[in-house]
PDB file of C-alpha atoms and ligand atoms in Angstrom:
ATOM      1  CA  MET A  13     131.419 -27.309 -98.539  1.00  0.00           C
ATOM      2  CA  PRO A  14     134.063 -28.915 -96.307  1.00  0.00           C
ATOM      3  CA  ALA A  15     137.665 -27.665 -96.390  1.00  0.00           C
ATOM      4  CA  VAL A  16     139.883 -29.523 -98.849  1.00  0.00           C
ATOM      5  CA  THR A  17     143.673 -29.832 -98.766  1.00  0.00           C
ATOM      6  CA  ALA A  18     145.951 -31.205-101.475  1.00  0.00           C
ATOM      7  CA  SER A  19     149.705 -31.367-101.647  1.00  0.00           C
ATOM      8  CA  ALA A  20     152.388 -32.187-104.200  1.00  0.00           C
ATOM      9  CA  PRO A  21     156.053 -33.118-103.826  1.00  0.00           C
ATOM     10  CA  GLY A  22     159.211 -31.506-105.135  1.00  0.00           C
ATOM     11  CA  LYS A  23     161.315 -33.297-107.731  1.00  0.00           C
ATOM     12  CA  ILE A  24     164.847 -33.739-108.968  1.00  0.00           C
ATOM     13  CA  ILE A  25     165.993 -34.597-112.447  1.00  0.00           C
ATOM     14  CA  LEU A  26     168.430 -37.491-112.063  1.00  0.00           C
ATOM     15  CA  PHE A  27     169.584 -37.549-115.688  1.00  0.00           C
ATOM     16  CA  GLY A  28     168.893 -35.778-118.948  1.00  0.00           C
ATOM     17  CA  GLU A  29     167.960 -32.143-118.251  1.00  0.00           C
ATOM     18  CA  HIS A  30     168.291 -29.782-121.231  1.00  0.00           C
ATOM     19  CA  ALA A  31     168.755 -32.670-123.690  1.00  0.00           C
ATOM     20  CA  VAL A  32     165.128 -33.591-122.871  1.00  0.00           C
ATOM     21  CA  VAL A  33     164.023 -30.317-124.483  1.00  0.00           C
ATOM     22  CA  TYR A  34     165.500 -31.672-127.770  1.00  0.00           C
ATOM     23  CA  GLY A  35     163.765 -35.052-127.681  1.00  0.00           C
ATOM     24  CA  GLN A  36     166.281 -37.046-125.643  1.00  0.00           C
ATOM     25  CA  PRO A  37     165.006 -39.082-122.665  1.00  0.00           C
ATOM     26  CA  ALA A  38     165.337 -37.944-119.042  1.00  0.00           C
ATOM     27  CA  ILE A  39     164.778 -39.537-115.643  1.00  0.00           C
ATOM     28  CA  ALA A  40     163.168 -37.648-112.749  1.00  0.00           C
ATOM     29  CA  VAL A  41     162.088 -38.667-109.256  1.00  0.00           C
ATOM     30  CA  PRO A  42     159.807 -37.041-106.675  1.00  0.00           C
ATOM     31  CA  VAL A  43     161.267 -35.593-103.467  1.00  0.00           C
ATOM     32  CA  THR A  44     158.579 -36.067-100.863  1.00  0.00           C
ATOM     33  CA  GLN A  45     160.301 -34.344 -97.903  1.00  0.00           C
ATOM     34  CA  VAL A  46     159.394 -31.021 -99.465  1.00  0.00           C
ATOM     35  CA  GLN A  47     155.810 -30.264-100.439  1.00  0.00           C
ATOM     36  CA  ALA A  48     153.545 -27.573-101.796  1.00  0.00           C
ATOM     37  CA  ARG A  49     150.159 -27.520-100.100  1.00  0.00           C
ATOM     38  CA  CYS A  50     146.849 -25.806-100.855  1.00  0.00           C
ATOM     39  CA  THR A  51     143.829 -25.678 -98.532  1.00  0.00           C
ATOM     40  CA  VAL A  52     140.479 -24.328 -99.746  1.00  0.00           C
ATOM     41  CA  VAL A  53     137.698 -23.276 -97.372  1.00  0.00           C
ATOM     42  CA  ALA A  54     134.313 -21.746 -98.127  1.00  0.00           C
ATOM     43  CA  ILE A  55     133.582 -18.178 -96.993  1.00  0.00           C
ATOM     44  CA  PRO A  56     129.830 -18.422 -96.370  1.00  0.00           C
ATOM     45  CA  THR A  57     129.466 -14.695 -95.676  1.00  0.00           C
ATOM     46  CA  ALA A  58     131.160 -13.451 -98.857  1.00  0.00           C
ATOM     47  CA  PRO A  59     129.443 -12.897-102.218  1.00  0.00           C
ATOM     48  CA  ALA A  60     129.792 -15.639-104.857  1.00  0.00           C
ATOM     49  CA  GLY A  61     132.846 -15.193-107.045  1.00  0.00           C
ATOM     50  CA  ARG A  62     135.082 -13.808-104.295  1.00  0.00           C
ATOM     51  CA  VAL A  63     138.257 -15.895-104.104  1.00  0.00           C
ATOM     52  CA  GLU A  64     140.849 -14.897-101.502  1.00  0.00           C
ATOM     53  CA  ILE A  65     144.411 -16.131-101.849  1.00  0.00           C
ATOM     54  CA  ASP A  66     146.834 -16.217 -98.956  1.00  0.00           C
ATOM     55  CA  ALA A  67     150.397 -17.317 -99.735  1.00  0.00           C
ATOM     56  CA  PRO A  68     152.440 -16.343 -96.667  1.00  0.00           C
ATOM     57  CA  ASP A  69     155.749 -17.787 -97.982  1.00  0.00           C
ATOM     58  CA  ILE A  70     155.844 -15.130-100.688  1.00  0.00           C
ATOM     59  CA  GLY A  71     154.006 -12.466 -98.668  1.00  0.00           C
ATOM     60  CA  LEU A  72     150.965 -12.513-100.939  1.00  0.00           C
ATOM     61  CA  LYS A  73     147.445 -11.794 -99.705  1.00  0.00           C
ATOM     62  CA  SER A  74     145.071 -10.884-102.488  1.00  0.00           C
ATOM     63  CA  THR A  75     141.852 -11.697-104.259  1.00  0.00           C
ATOM     64  CA  LEU A  76     141.844 -13.621-107.510  1.00  0.00           C
ATOM     65  CA  GLU A  77     140.367 -10.583-109.230  1.00  0.00           C
ATOM     66  CA  GLU A  78     143.301  -8.385-108.170  1.00  0.00           C
ATOM     67  CA  LEU A  79     145.912 -10.734-109.642  1.00  0.00           C
ATOM     68  CA  SER A  80     146.768 -10.708-113.318  1.00  0.00           C
ATOM     69  CA  PRO A  81     145.162 -13.748-115.015  1.00  0.00           C
ATOM     70  CA  ALA A  82     148.644 -15.084-115.846  1.00  0.00           C
ATOM     71  CA  HIS A  83     149.929 -14.850-112.255  1.00  0.00           C
ATOM     72  CA  PRO A  84     151.304 -18.300-111.286  1.00  0.00           C
ATOM     73  CA  LEU A  85     148.792 -18.577-108.432  1.00  0.00           C
ATOM     74  CA  ALA A  86     145.845 -17.257-110.468  1.00  0.00           C
ATOM     75  CA  LEU A  87     146.366 -19.150-113.717  1.00  0.00           C
ATOM     76  CA  PRO A  88     145.816 -22.666-112.291  1.00  0.00           C
ATOM     77  CA  LEU A  89     142.498 -21.439-110.853  1.00  0.00           C
ATOM     78  CA  HIS A  90     141.338 -20.000-114.172  1.00  0.00           C
ATOM     79  CA  LEU A  91     142.381 -23.220-115.918  1.00  0.00           C
ATOM     80  CA  VAL A  92     140.426 -25.366-113.429  1.00  0.00           C
ATOM     81  CA  ARG A  93     137.343 -23.200-113.974  1.00  0.00           C
ATOM     82  CA  GLU A  94     137.782 -23.486-117.743  1.00  0.00           C
ATOM     83  CA  GLN A  95     138.320 -27.250-117.538  1.00  0.00           C
ATOM     84  CA  LEU A  96     135.169 -27.751-115.428  1.00  0.00           C
ATOM     85  CA  GLY A  97     133.145 -25.292-117.479  1.00  0.00           C
ATOM     86  CA  ILE A  98     131.870 -23.321-114.481  1.00  0.00           C
ATOM     87  CA  PRO A  99     131.163 -19.583-114.843  1.00  0.00           C
ATOM     88  CA  ALA A 100     132.391 -18.491-111.368  1.00  0.00           C
ATOM     89  CA  PHE A 101     133.768 -19.863-108.120  1.00  0.00           C
ATOM     90  CA  PRO A 102     131.743 -20.009-104.930  1.00  0.00           C
ATOM     91  CA  ALA A 103     133.234 -17.650-102.322  1.00  0.00           C
ATOM     92  CA  CYS A 104     136.311 -19.324-100.918  1.00  0.00           C
ATOM     93  CA  ARG A 105     139.764 -18.768 -99.458  1.00  0.00           C
ATOM     94  CA  LEU A 106     142.928 -20.544-100.579  1.00  0.00           C
ATOM     95  CA  ARG A 107     145.937 -20.892 -98.333  1.00  0.00           C
ATOM     96  CA  ILE A 108     148.994 -21.901-100.319  1.00  0.00           C
ATOM     97  CA  THR A 109     152.248 -22.867 -98.600  1.00  0.00           C
ATOM     98  CA  SER A 110     155.371 -24.612 -99.780  1.00  0.00           C
ATOM     99  CA  THR A 111     158.580 -25.954 -98.300  1.00  0.00           C
ATOM    100  CA  ILE A 112     160.092 -26.371-101.780  1.00  0.00           C
ATOM    101  CA  PRO A 113     162.840 -23.775-102.393  1.00  0.00           C
ATOM    102  CA  ILE A 114     161.820 -21.426-105.224  1.00  0.00           C
ATOM    103  CA  ALA A 115     163.788 -21.243-108.519  1.00  0.00           C
ATOM    104  CA  SER A 116     166.257 -23.924-107.497  1.00  0.00           C
ATOM    105  CA  GLY A 117     165.359 -26.852-109.752  1.00  0.00           C
ATOM    106  CA  LEU A 118     163.115 -28.650-107.271  1.00  0.00           C
ATOM    107  CA  GLY A 119     159.918 -27.998-109.209  1.00  0.00           C
ATOM    108  CA  SER A 120     158.279 -25.541-106.810  1.00  0.00           C
ATOM    109  CA  GLY A 121     156.165 -23.882-109.513  1.00  0.00           C
ATOM    110  CA  ALA A 122     154.732 -27.112-110.896  1.00  0.00           C
ATOM    111  CA  ALA A 123     154.095 -28.452-107.392  1.00  0.00           C
ATOM    112  CA  VAL A 124     152.088 -25.352-106.450  1.00  0.00           C
ATOM    113  CA  SER A 125     150.028 -25.646-109.667  1.00  0.00           C
ATOM    114  CA  VAL A 126     149.322 -29.325-108.990  1.00  0.00           C
ATOM    115  CA  ALA A 127     148.324 -28.704-105.355  1.00  0.00           C
ATOM    116  CA  VAL A 128     146.047 -25.790-106.325  1.00  0.00           C
ATOM    117  CA  ALA A 129     144.379 -27.639-109.226  1.00  0.00           C
ATOM    118  CA  ARG A 130     143.732 -30.702-107.070  1.00  0.00           C
ATOM    119  CA  ALA A 131     142.466 -28.807-104.022  1.00  0.00           C
ATOM    120  CA  VAL A 132     140.198 -26.451-105.929  1.00  0.00           C
ATOM    121  CA  SER A 133     138.666 -29.084-108.199  1.00  0.00           C
ATOM    122  CA  ALA A 134     138.032 -31.371-105.204  1.00  0.00           C
ATOM    123  CA  PHE A 135     136.531 -28.430-103.285  1.00  0.00           C
ATOM    124  CA  LEU A 136     134.146 -27.881-106.201  1.00  0.00           C
ATOM    125  CA  GLY A 137     133.145 -31.538-106.033  1.00  0.00           C
ATOM    126  CA  HIS A 138     134.766 -32.467-109.369  1.00  0.00           C
ATOM    127  CA  PRO A 139     138.282 -33.745-108.699  1.00  0.00           C
ATOM    128  CA  LEU A 140     140.292 -33.565-111.914  1.00  0.00           C
ATOM    129  CA  SER A 141     142.132 -36.618-113.232  1.00  0.00           C
ATOM    130  CA  ASP A 142     145.932 -36.815-112.978  1.00  0.00           C
ATOM    131  CA  GLU A 143     146.120 -36.177-116.698  1.00  0.00           C
ATOM    132  CA  GLN A 144     144.053 -33.000-116.398  1.00  0.00           C
ATOM    133  CA  VAL A 145     146.036 -31.792-113.367  1.00  0.00           C
ATOM    134  CA  SER A 146     149.338 -32.446-115.143  1.00  0.00           C
ATOM    135  CA  GLY A 147     148.026 -30.588-118.214  1.00  0.00           C
ATOM    136  CA  ILE A 148     147.153 -27.541-116.094  1.00  0.00           C
ATOM    137  CA  ALA A 149     150.601 -27.505-114.451  1.00  0.00           C
ATOM    138  CA  PHE A 150     152.153 -27.786-117.917  1.00  0.00           C
ATOM    139  CA  ARG A 151     150.199 -24.796-119.216  1.00  0.00           C
ATOM    140  CA  VAL A 152     151.246 -22.698-116.215  1.00  0.00           C
ATOM    141  CA  ASP A 153     154.883 -23.721-116.815  1.00  0.00           C
ATOM    142  CA  GLN A 154     154.548 -22.805-120.496  1.00  0.00           C
ATOM    143  CA  THR A 155     153.358 -19.338-119.539  1.00  0.00           C
ATOM    144  CA  HIS A 156     156.289 -18.738-117.205  1.00  0.00           C
ATOM    145  CA  HIS A 157     159.106 -20.924-118.531  1.00  0.00           C
ATOM    146  CA  GLY A 158     158.756 -20.692-122.307  1.00  0.00           C
ATOM    147  CA  THR A 159     159.096 -24.153-123.791  1.00  0.00           C
ATOM    148  CA  PRO A 160     159.157 -26.660-120.920  1.00  0.00           C
ATOM    149  CA  SER A 161     159.613 -30.303-121.811  1.00  0.00           C
ATOM    150  CA  GLY A 162     156.788 -31.369-119.470  1.00  0.00           C
ATOM    151  CA  ILE A 163     158.984 -33.466-117.188  1.00  0.00           C
ATOM    152  CA  ASP A 164     158.341 -31.370-114.041  1.00  0.00           C
ATOM    153  CA  ASN A 165     154.538 -31.449-114.146  1.00  0.00           C
ATOM    154  CA  THR A 166     154.578 -35.173-114.985  1.00  0.00           C
ATOM    155  CA  VAL A 167     156.866 -36.423-112.194  1.00  0.00           C
ATOM    156  CA  ILE A 168     155.164 -34.157-109.646  1.00  0.00           C
ATOM    157  CA  THR A 169     151.598 -35.083-110.599  1.00  0.00           C
ATOM    158  CA  TYR A 170     152.224 -38.828-110.706  1.00  0.00           C
ATOM    159  CA  ASN A 171     154.571 -38.729-107.696  1.00  0.00           C
ATOM    160  CA  GLN A 172     156.829 -41.523-108.850  1.00  0.00           C
ATOM    161  CA  PRO A 173     160.101 -42.054-110.720  1.00  0.00           C
ATOM    162  CA  ILE A 174     159.622 -41.569-114.458  1.00  0.00           C
ATOM    163  CA  TYR A 175     161.468 -42.087-117.729  1.00  0.00           C
ATOM    164  CA  PHE A 176     160.329 -39.224-119.881  1.00  0.00           C
ATOM    165  CA  VAL A 177     160.550 -38.419-123.560  1.00  0.00           C
ATOM    166  CA  ARG A 178     158.957 -35.168-124.677  1.00  0.00           C
ATOM    167  CA  GLY A 179     155.651 -35.690-126.490  1.00  0.00           C
ATOM    168  CA  GLU A 180     155.477 -39.420-125.692  1.00  0.00           C
ATOM    169  CA  PRO A 181     153.579 -41.250-122.956  1.00  0.00           C
ATOM    170  CA  PHE A 182     155.903 -41.392-119.952  1.00  0.00           C
ATOM    171  CA  GLU A 183     157.130 -44.628-118.421  1.00  0.00           C
ATOM    172  CA  ARG A 184     156.814 -45.308-114.662  1.00  0.00           C
ATOM    173  CA  LEU A 185     160.139 -46.627-113.434  1.00  0.00           C
ATOM    174  CA  THR A 186     160.271 -49.436-110.926  1.00  0.00           C
ATOM    175  CA  LEU A 187     163.576 -49.119-109.127  1.00  0.00           C
ATOM    176  CA  HIS A 188     165.163 -52.431-108.316  1.00  0.00           C
ATOM    177  CA  HIS A 189     166.989 -50.978-105.301  1.00  0.00           C
ATOM    178  CA  PRO A 190     166.262 -47.850-103.321  1.00  0.00           C
ATOM    179  CA  PHE A 191     169.206 -45.469-103.087  1.00  0.00           C
ATOM    180  CA  TRP A 192     170.197 -42.290-101.279  1.00  0.00           C
ATOM    181  CA  MET A 193     170.808 -38.876-102.727  1.00  0.00           C
ATOM    182  CA  VAL A 194     172.046 -35.686-101.123  1.00  0.00           C
ATOM    183  CA  ILE A 195     170.684 -32.496-102.654  1.00  0.00           C
ATOM    184  CA  GLY A 196     172.794 -29.357-102.227  1.00  0.00           C
ATOM    185  CA  ASN A 197     171.304 -25.936-102.869  1.00  0.00           C
ATOM    186  CA  SER A 198     173.841 -23.463-104.287  1.00  0.00           C
ATOM    187  CA  GLY A 199     171.666 -20.590-103.071  1.00  0.00           C
ATOM    188  CA  ILE A 200     171.893 -18.999-106.508  1.00  0.00           C
ATOM    189  CA  ALA A 201     168.423 -18.364-107.929  1.00  0.00           C
ATOM    190  CA  SER A 202     168.566 -19.228-111.581  1.00  0.00           C
ATOM    191  CA  PRO A 203     165.576 -18.868-113.910  1.00  0.00           C
ATOM    192  CA  THR A 204     165.372 -22.030-116.031  1.00  0.00           C
ATOM    193  CA  LEU A 205     163.855 -19.988-118.870  1.00  0.00           C
ATOM    194  CA  THR A 206     167.066 -17.962-119.325  1.00  0.00           C
ATOM    195  CA  VAL A 207     169.366 -20.983-119.353  1.00  0.00           C
ATOM    196  CA  VAL A 208     167.116 -22.978-121.718  1.00  0.00           C
ATOM    197  CA  GLU A 209     167.052 -19.960-124.044  1.00  0.00           C
ATOM    198  CA  GLU A 210     170.856 -19.659-124.024  1.00  0.00           C
ATOM    199  CA  VAL A 211     171.196 -23.332-124.926  1.00  0.00           C
ATOM    200  CA  ARG A 212     168.716 -22.781-127.749  1.00  0.00           C
ATOM    201  CA  GLN A 213     170.770 -19.889-129.107  1.00  0.00           C
ATOM    202  CA  ARG A 214     173.962 -21.959-128.968  1.00  0.00           C
ATOM    203  CA  TYR A 215     172.152 -24.843-130.654  1.00  0.00           C
ATOM    204  CA  GLN A 216     170.893 -22.588-133.432  1.00  0.00           C
ATOM    205  CA  SER A 217     174.230 -20.917-134.035  1.00  0.00           C
ATOM    206  CA  SER A 218     176.298 -24.122-133.882  1.00  0.00           C
ATOM    207  CA  PRO A 219     174.178 -27.298-134.085  1.00  0.00           C
ATOM    208  CA  SER A 220     177.207 -29.429-134.941  1.00  0.00           C
ATOM    209  CA  SER A 221     178.889 -28.644-131.612  1.00  0.00           C
ATOM    210  CA  ILE A 222     175.758 -29.053-129.476  1.00  0.00           C
ATOM    211  CA  GLU A 223     174.114 -32.082-131.135  1.00  0.00           C
ATOM    212  CA  PRO A 224     176.824 -34.597-130.064  1.00  0.00           C
ATOM    213  CA  ILE A 225     176.518 -33.445-126.433  1.00  0.00           C
ATOM    214  CA  LEU A 226     172.727 -33.925-126.501  1.00  0.00           C
ATOM    215  CA  LEU A 227     173.119 -37.387-128.043  1.00  0.00           C
ATOM    216  CA  ALA A 228     175.741 -38.338-125.434  1.00  0.00           C
ATOM    217  CA  ILE A 229     173.369 -37.267-122.641  1.00  0.00           C
ATOM    218  CA  GLY A 230     170.572 -39.354-124.209  1.00  0.00           C
ATOM    219  CA  GLU A 231     172.881 -42.362-124.204  1.00  0.00           C
ATOM    220  CA  ILE A 232     173.744 -41.808-120.511  1.00  0.00           C
ATOM    221  CA  VAL A 233     170.025 -41.725-119.684  1.00  0.00           C
ATOM    222  CA  ARG A 234     169.364 -44.999-121.510  1.00  0.00           C
ATOM    223  CA  GLN A 235     172.236 -46.654-119.661  1.00  0.00           C
ATOM    224  CA  ALA A 236     170.935 -45.274-116.353  1.00  0.00           C
ATOM    225  CA  ARG A 237     167.476 -46.728-117.013  1.00  0.00           C
ATOM    226  CA  ALA A 238     169.007 -50.179-117.542  1.00  0.00           C
ATOM    227  CA  ILE A 239     171.061 -49.868-114.334  1.00  0.00           C
ATOM    228  CA  LEU A 240     168.060 -48.747-112.272  1.00  0.00           C
ATOM    229  CA  ALA A 241     166.214 -51.901-113.333  1.00  0.00           C
ATOM    230  CA  SER A 242     169.215 -54.157-112.637  1.00  0.00           C
ATOM    231  CA  ASP A 243     170.730 -55.794-109.559  1.00  0.00           C
ATOM    232  CA  SER A 244     173.652 -53.439-109.137  1.00  0.00           C
ATOM    233  CA  LEU A 245     173.539 -49.689-108.717  1.00  0.00           C
ATOM    234  CA  GLU A 246     177.330 -49.522-108.770  1.00  0.00           C
ATOM    235  CA  PRO A 247     177.782 -47.820-112.191  1.00  0.00           C
ATOM    236  CA  LEU A 248     175.111 -45.183-111.537  1.00  0.00           C
ATOM    237  CA  GLY A 249     177.510 -42.795-109.770  1.00  0.00           C
ATOM    238  CA  ALA A 250     179.931 -42.682-112.686  1.00  0.00           C
ATOM    239  CA  LEU A 251     177.035 -41.957-115.042  1.00  0.00           C
ATOM    240  CA  LEU A 252     175.886 -39.032-112.881  1.00  0.00           C
ATOM    241  CA  THR A 253     179.349 -37.496-112.957  1.00  0.00           C
ATOM    242  CA  GLU A 254     179.610 -38.084-116.703  1.00  0.00           C
ATOM    243  CA  ASN A 255     176.241 -36.371-117.164  1.00  0.00           C
ATOM    244  CA  HIS A 256     177.582 -33.391-115.199  1.00  0.00           C
ATOM    245  CA  GLN A 257     180.606 -33.187-117.525  1.00  0.00           C
ATOM    246  CA  ARG A 258     178.318 -33.124-120.554  1.00  0.00           C
ATOM    247  CA  LEU A 259     176.258 -30.344-118.910  1.00  0.00           C
ATOM    248  CA  GLN A 260     179.486 -28.385-118.347  1.00  0.00           C
ATOM    249  CA  GLU A 261     180.222 -28.749-122.065  1.00  0.00           C
ATOM    250  CA  LEU A 262     176.725 -27.488-122.778  1.00  0.00           C
ATOM    251  CA  GLY A 263     177.600 -24.386-120.750  1.00  0.00           C
ATOM    252  CA  VAL A 264     174.890 -24.693-118.101  1.00  0.00           C
ATOM    253  CA  SER A 265     177.034 -25.261-115.012  1.00  0.00           C
ATOM    254  CA  CYS A 266     178.797 -22.528-113.017  1.00  0.00           C
ATOM    255  CA  PRO A 267     181.839 -22.420-110.712  1.00  0.00           C
ATOM    256  CA  GLU A 268     179.709 -22.734-107.571  1.00  0.00           C
ATOM    257  CA  LEU A 269     177.933 -25.882-108.837  1.00  0.00           C
ATOM    258  CA  ASP A 270     181.235 -27.380-110.030  1.00  0.00           C
ATOM    259  CA  HIS A 271     182.706 -26.691-106.603  1.00  0.00           C
ATOM    260  CA  LEU A 272     179.805 -28.457-104.864  1.00  0.00           C
ATOM    261  CA  VAL A 273     180.026 -31.424-107.239  1.00  0.00           C
ATOM    262  CA  ASN A 274     183.770 -31.744-106.521  1.00  0.00           C
ATOM    263  CA  ALA A 275     183.230 -31.418-102.770  1.00  0.00           C
ATOM    264  CA  ALA A 276     180.684 -34.275-102.901  1.00  0.00           C
ATOM    265  CA  LEU A 277     183.029 -36.488-104.932  1.00  0.00           C
ATOM    266  CA  GLN A 278     185.974 -35.776-102.620  1.00  0.00           C
ATOM    267  CA  ASN A 279     183.901 -36.720 -99.578  1.00  0.00           C
ATOM    268  CA  GLY A 280     182.686 -40.135-100.550  1.00  0.00           C
ATOM    269  CA  ALA A 281     179.838 -39.538-103.042  1.00  0.00           C
ATOM    270  CA  LEU A 282     179.607 -42.218-105.742  1.00  0.00           C
ATOM    271  CA  GLY A 283     178.753 -39.583-108.345  1.00  0.00           C
ATOM    272  CA  ALA A 284     177.385 -36.039-108.556  1.00  0.00           C
ATOM    273  CA  LYS A 285     175.921 -33.542-110.991  1.00  0.00           C
ATOM    274  CA  LEU A 286     173.907 -30.365-111.233  1.00  0.00           C
ATOM    275  CA  SER A 287     170.158 -30.966-111.410  1.00  0.00           C
ATOM    276  CA  GLY A 288     167.588 -28.890-113.301  1.00  0.00           C
ATOM    277  CA  GLY A 289     168.223 -25.783-115.347  1.00  0.00           C
ATOM    278  CA  GLY A 290     171.711 -25.143-113.953  1.00  0.00           C
ATOM    279  CA  ARG A 291     173.773 -21.922-113.431  1.00  0.00           C
ATOM    280  CA  GLY A 292     172.576 -22.138-109.845  1.00  0.00           C
ATOM    281  CA  GLY A 293     169.842 -24.052-108.102  1.00  0.00           C
ATOM    282  CA  ASN A 294     170.649 -27.541-106.953  1.00  0.00           C
ATOM    283  CA  MET A 295     173.194 -30.267-107.418  1.00  0.00           C
ATOM    284  CA  ILE A 296     172.683 -33.889-106.421  1.00  0.00           C
ATOM    285  CA  ALA A 297     175.042 -36.607-105.200  1.00  0.00           C
ATOM    286  CA  LEU A 298     174.546 -40.365-105.059  1.00  0.00           C
ATOM    287  CA  VAL A 299     175.733 -41.724-101.718  1.00  0.00           C
ATOM    288  CA  GLU A 300     175.877 -44.905 -99.671  1.00  0.00           C
ATOM    289  CA  GLU A 301     173.358 -44.477 -96.842  1.00  0.00           C
ATOM    290  CA  GLY A 302     176.141 -44.305 -94.239  1.00  0.00           C
ATOM    291  CA  GLN A 303     177.928 -41.510 -96.125  1.00  0.00           C
ATOM    292  CA  ALA A 304     174.935 -39.197 -96.567  1.00  0.00           C
ATOM    293  CA  ALA A 305     175.560 -37.027 -93.485  1.00  0.00           C
ATOM    294  CA  ARG A 306     179.276 -36.673 -94.302  1.00  0.00           C
ATOM    295  CA  VAL A 307     178.553 -35.571 -97.881  1.00  0.00           C
ATOM    296  CA  ALA A 308     175.826 -33.162 -96.714  1.00  0.00           C
ATOM    297  CA  ASP A 309     178.293 -31.616 -94.206  1.00  0.00           C
ATOM    298  CA  ALA A 310     180.949 -31.294 -96.886  1.00  0.00           C
ATOM    299  CA  LEU A 311     178.459 -29.571 -99.206  1.00  0.00           C
ATOM    300  CA  ARG A 312     177.516 -27.016 -96.553  1.00  0.00           C
ATOM    301  CA  ARG A 313     181.202 -26.342 -95.859  1.00  0.00           C
ATOM    302  CA  ALA A 314     181.677 -25.876 -99.613  1.00  0.00           C
ATOM    303  CA  GLY A 315     178.968 -23.203 -99.709  1.00  0.00           C
ATOM    304  CA  ALA A 316     175.614 -24.988-100.062  1.00  0.00           C
ATOM    305  CA  VAL A 317     172.968 -22.881 -98.309  1.00  0.00           C
ATOM    306  CA  SER A 318     170.934 -25.973 -97.498  1.00  0.00           C
ATOM    307  CA  THR A 319     171.053 -29.714 -98.032  1.00  0.00           C
ATOM    308  CA  LEU A 320     168.458 -32.449 -98.140  1.00  0.00           C
ATOM    309  CA  ILE A 321     169.019 -36.172 -97.813  1.00  0.00           C
ATOM    310  CA  THR A 322     166.436 -38.180 -99.697  1.00  0.00           C
ATOM    311  CA  ARG A 323     165.798 -41.887-100.247  1.00  0.00           C
ATOM    312  CA  VAL A 324     164.760 -42.646-103.813  1.00  0.00           C
ATOM    313  CA  GLY A 325     162.496 -45.592-104.557  1.00  0.00           C
TER     314      GLY A 325
HETATM  315  O1  LIG B 424     164.995 -26.106-113.537  1.00  0.00           O
HETATM  316  P1  LIG B 424     164.004 -27.233-113.537  1.00  0.00           P
HETATM  317  O2  LIG B 424     164.169 -28.179-112.434  1.00  0.00           O
HETATM  318  O3  LIG B 424     162.603 -26.811-113.739  1.00  0.00           O
HETATM  319  O4  LIG B 424     164.384 -28.191-114.749  1.00  0.00           O
HETATM  320  C1  LIG B 424     164.451 -27.753-116.034  1.00  0.00           C
HETATM  321  C2  LIG B 424     164.772 -28.912-116.891  1.00  0.00           C
HETATM  322  C3  LIG B 424     165.110 -28.530-118.303  1.00  0.00           C
HETATM  323  O5  LIG B 424     165.395 -29.729-119.001  1.00  0.00           O
HETATM  324  C4  LIG B 424     166.351 -27.636-118.338  1.00  0.00           C
HETATM  325  C5  LIG B 424     163.974 -27.780-118.981  1.00  0.00           C
HETATM  326  C6  LIG B 424     162.760 -28.641-119.246  1.00  0.00           C
HETATM  327  O6  LIG B 424     161.691 -28.047-119.470  1.00  0.00           O
HETATM  328  O7  LIG B 424     162.856 -29.874-119.272  1.00  0.00           O
END
């Protein structure tokens, strides 16, 4: 069996996080500069069923058997085996690496699941379809993130901009114009599960104060979709900033993210917002190509631990 490698990109949510959990649309795009990668090689000398996993980025070296079945690196393997209906794996070694920052809203978990599911199924000679791979990444996310909307696994599996409504077939977005974003990492690790749960509690205790915010975010996303398909990207920046304000009202921002958003706006960004679960993780800023380096510098001066400049579309 020849060695097989598969990789999957990171992602950012451009518009609509949190509201997407409640049925509103959201727009997400892949970020291809950062990738999760999985390589599978056979170990001809080892007994059948022995699967070694080496994930140096998180200091993990183990066998599949030693990991709990729900472990984020073990679960995609069990789900592939289940999906293909095979009783055991041939002896093999997986090397899993990723340049996607963990717990920062760039989809590292879903990207690792996608890379593992693709590499292992191809290694076994039965590459899974995109739909199956996305389904596996979704089930892993469900185990670790409670009630994910499904946007992460979808944008990462299909590796293209998407307009996503929970429970509906997603729409591939064709962007009329490419544009540039700067991503600033606050350096604060923030589990999405906790923030989503807090929003749920607020929603349950006071639906009449939360519902209008969710509806307003949905409206922003619909306007953004129309702009992305149009000739002029001009109004997109204002929509990003408006989306950030709605997320502040929802209670999912934090002083550090607000500070980064302001720093981007004061240094030439056309618009900026937090991206993903919030309370930490990343923020994003829409920039003219020539302004990207200036905004990235300003973000680092304002406390971002790292920045990424990415071309979308
Ligand atoms: O933190 P991330 O990038 O995984 O994004 C979470 C997005 C939410 O809308 C907050 C949750 C979800 O499952 O869609």
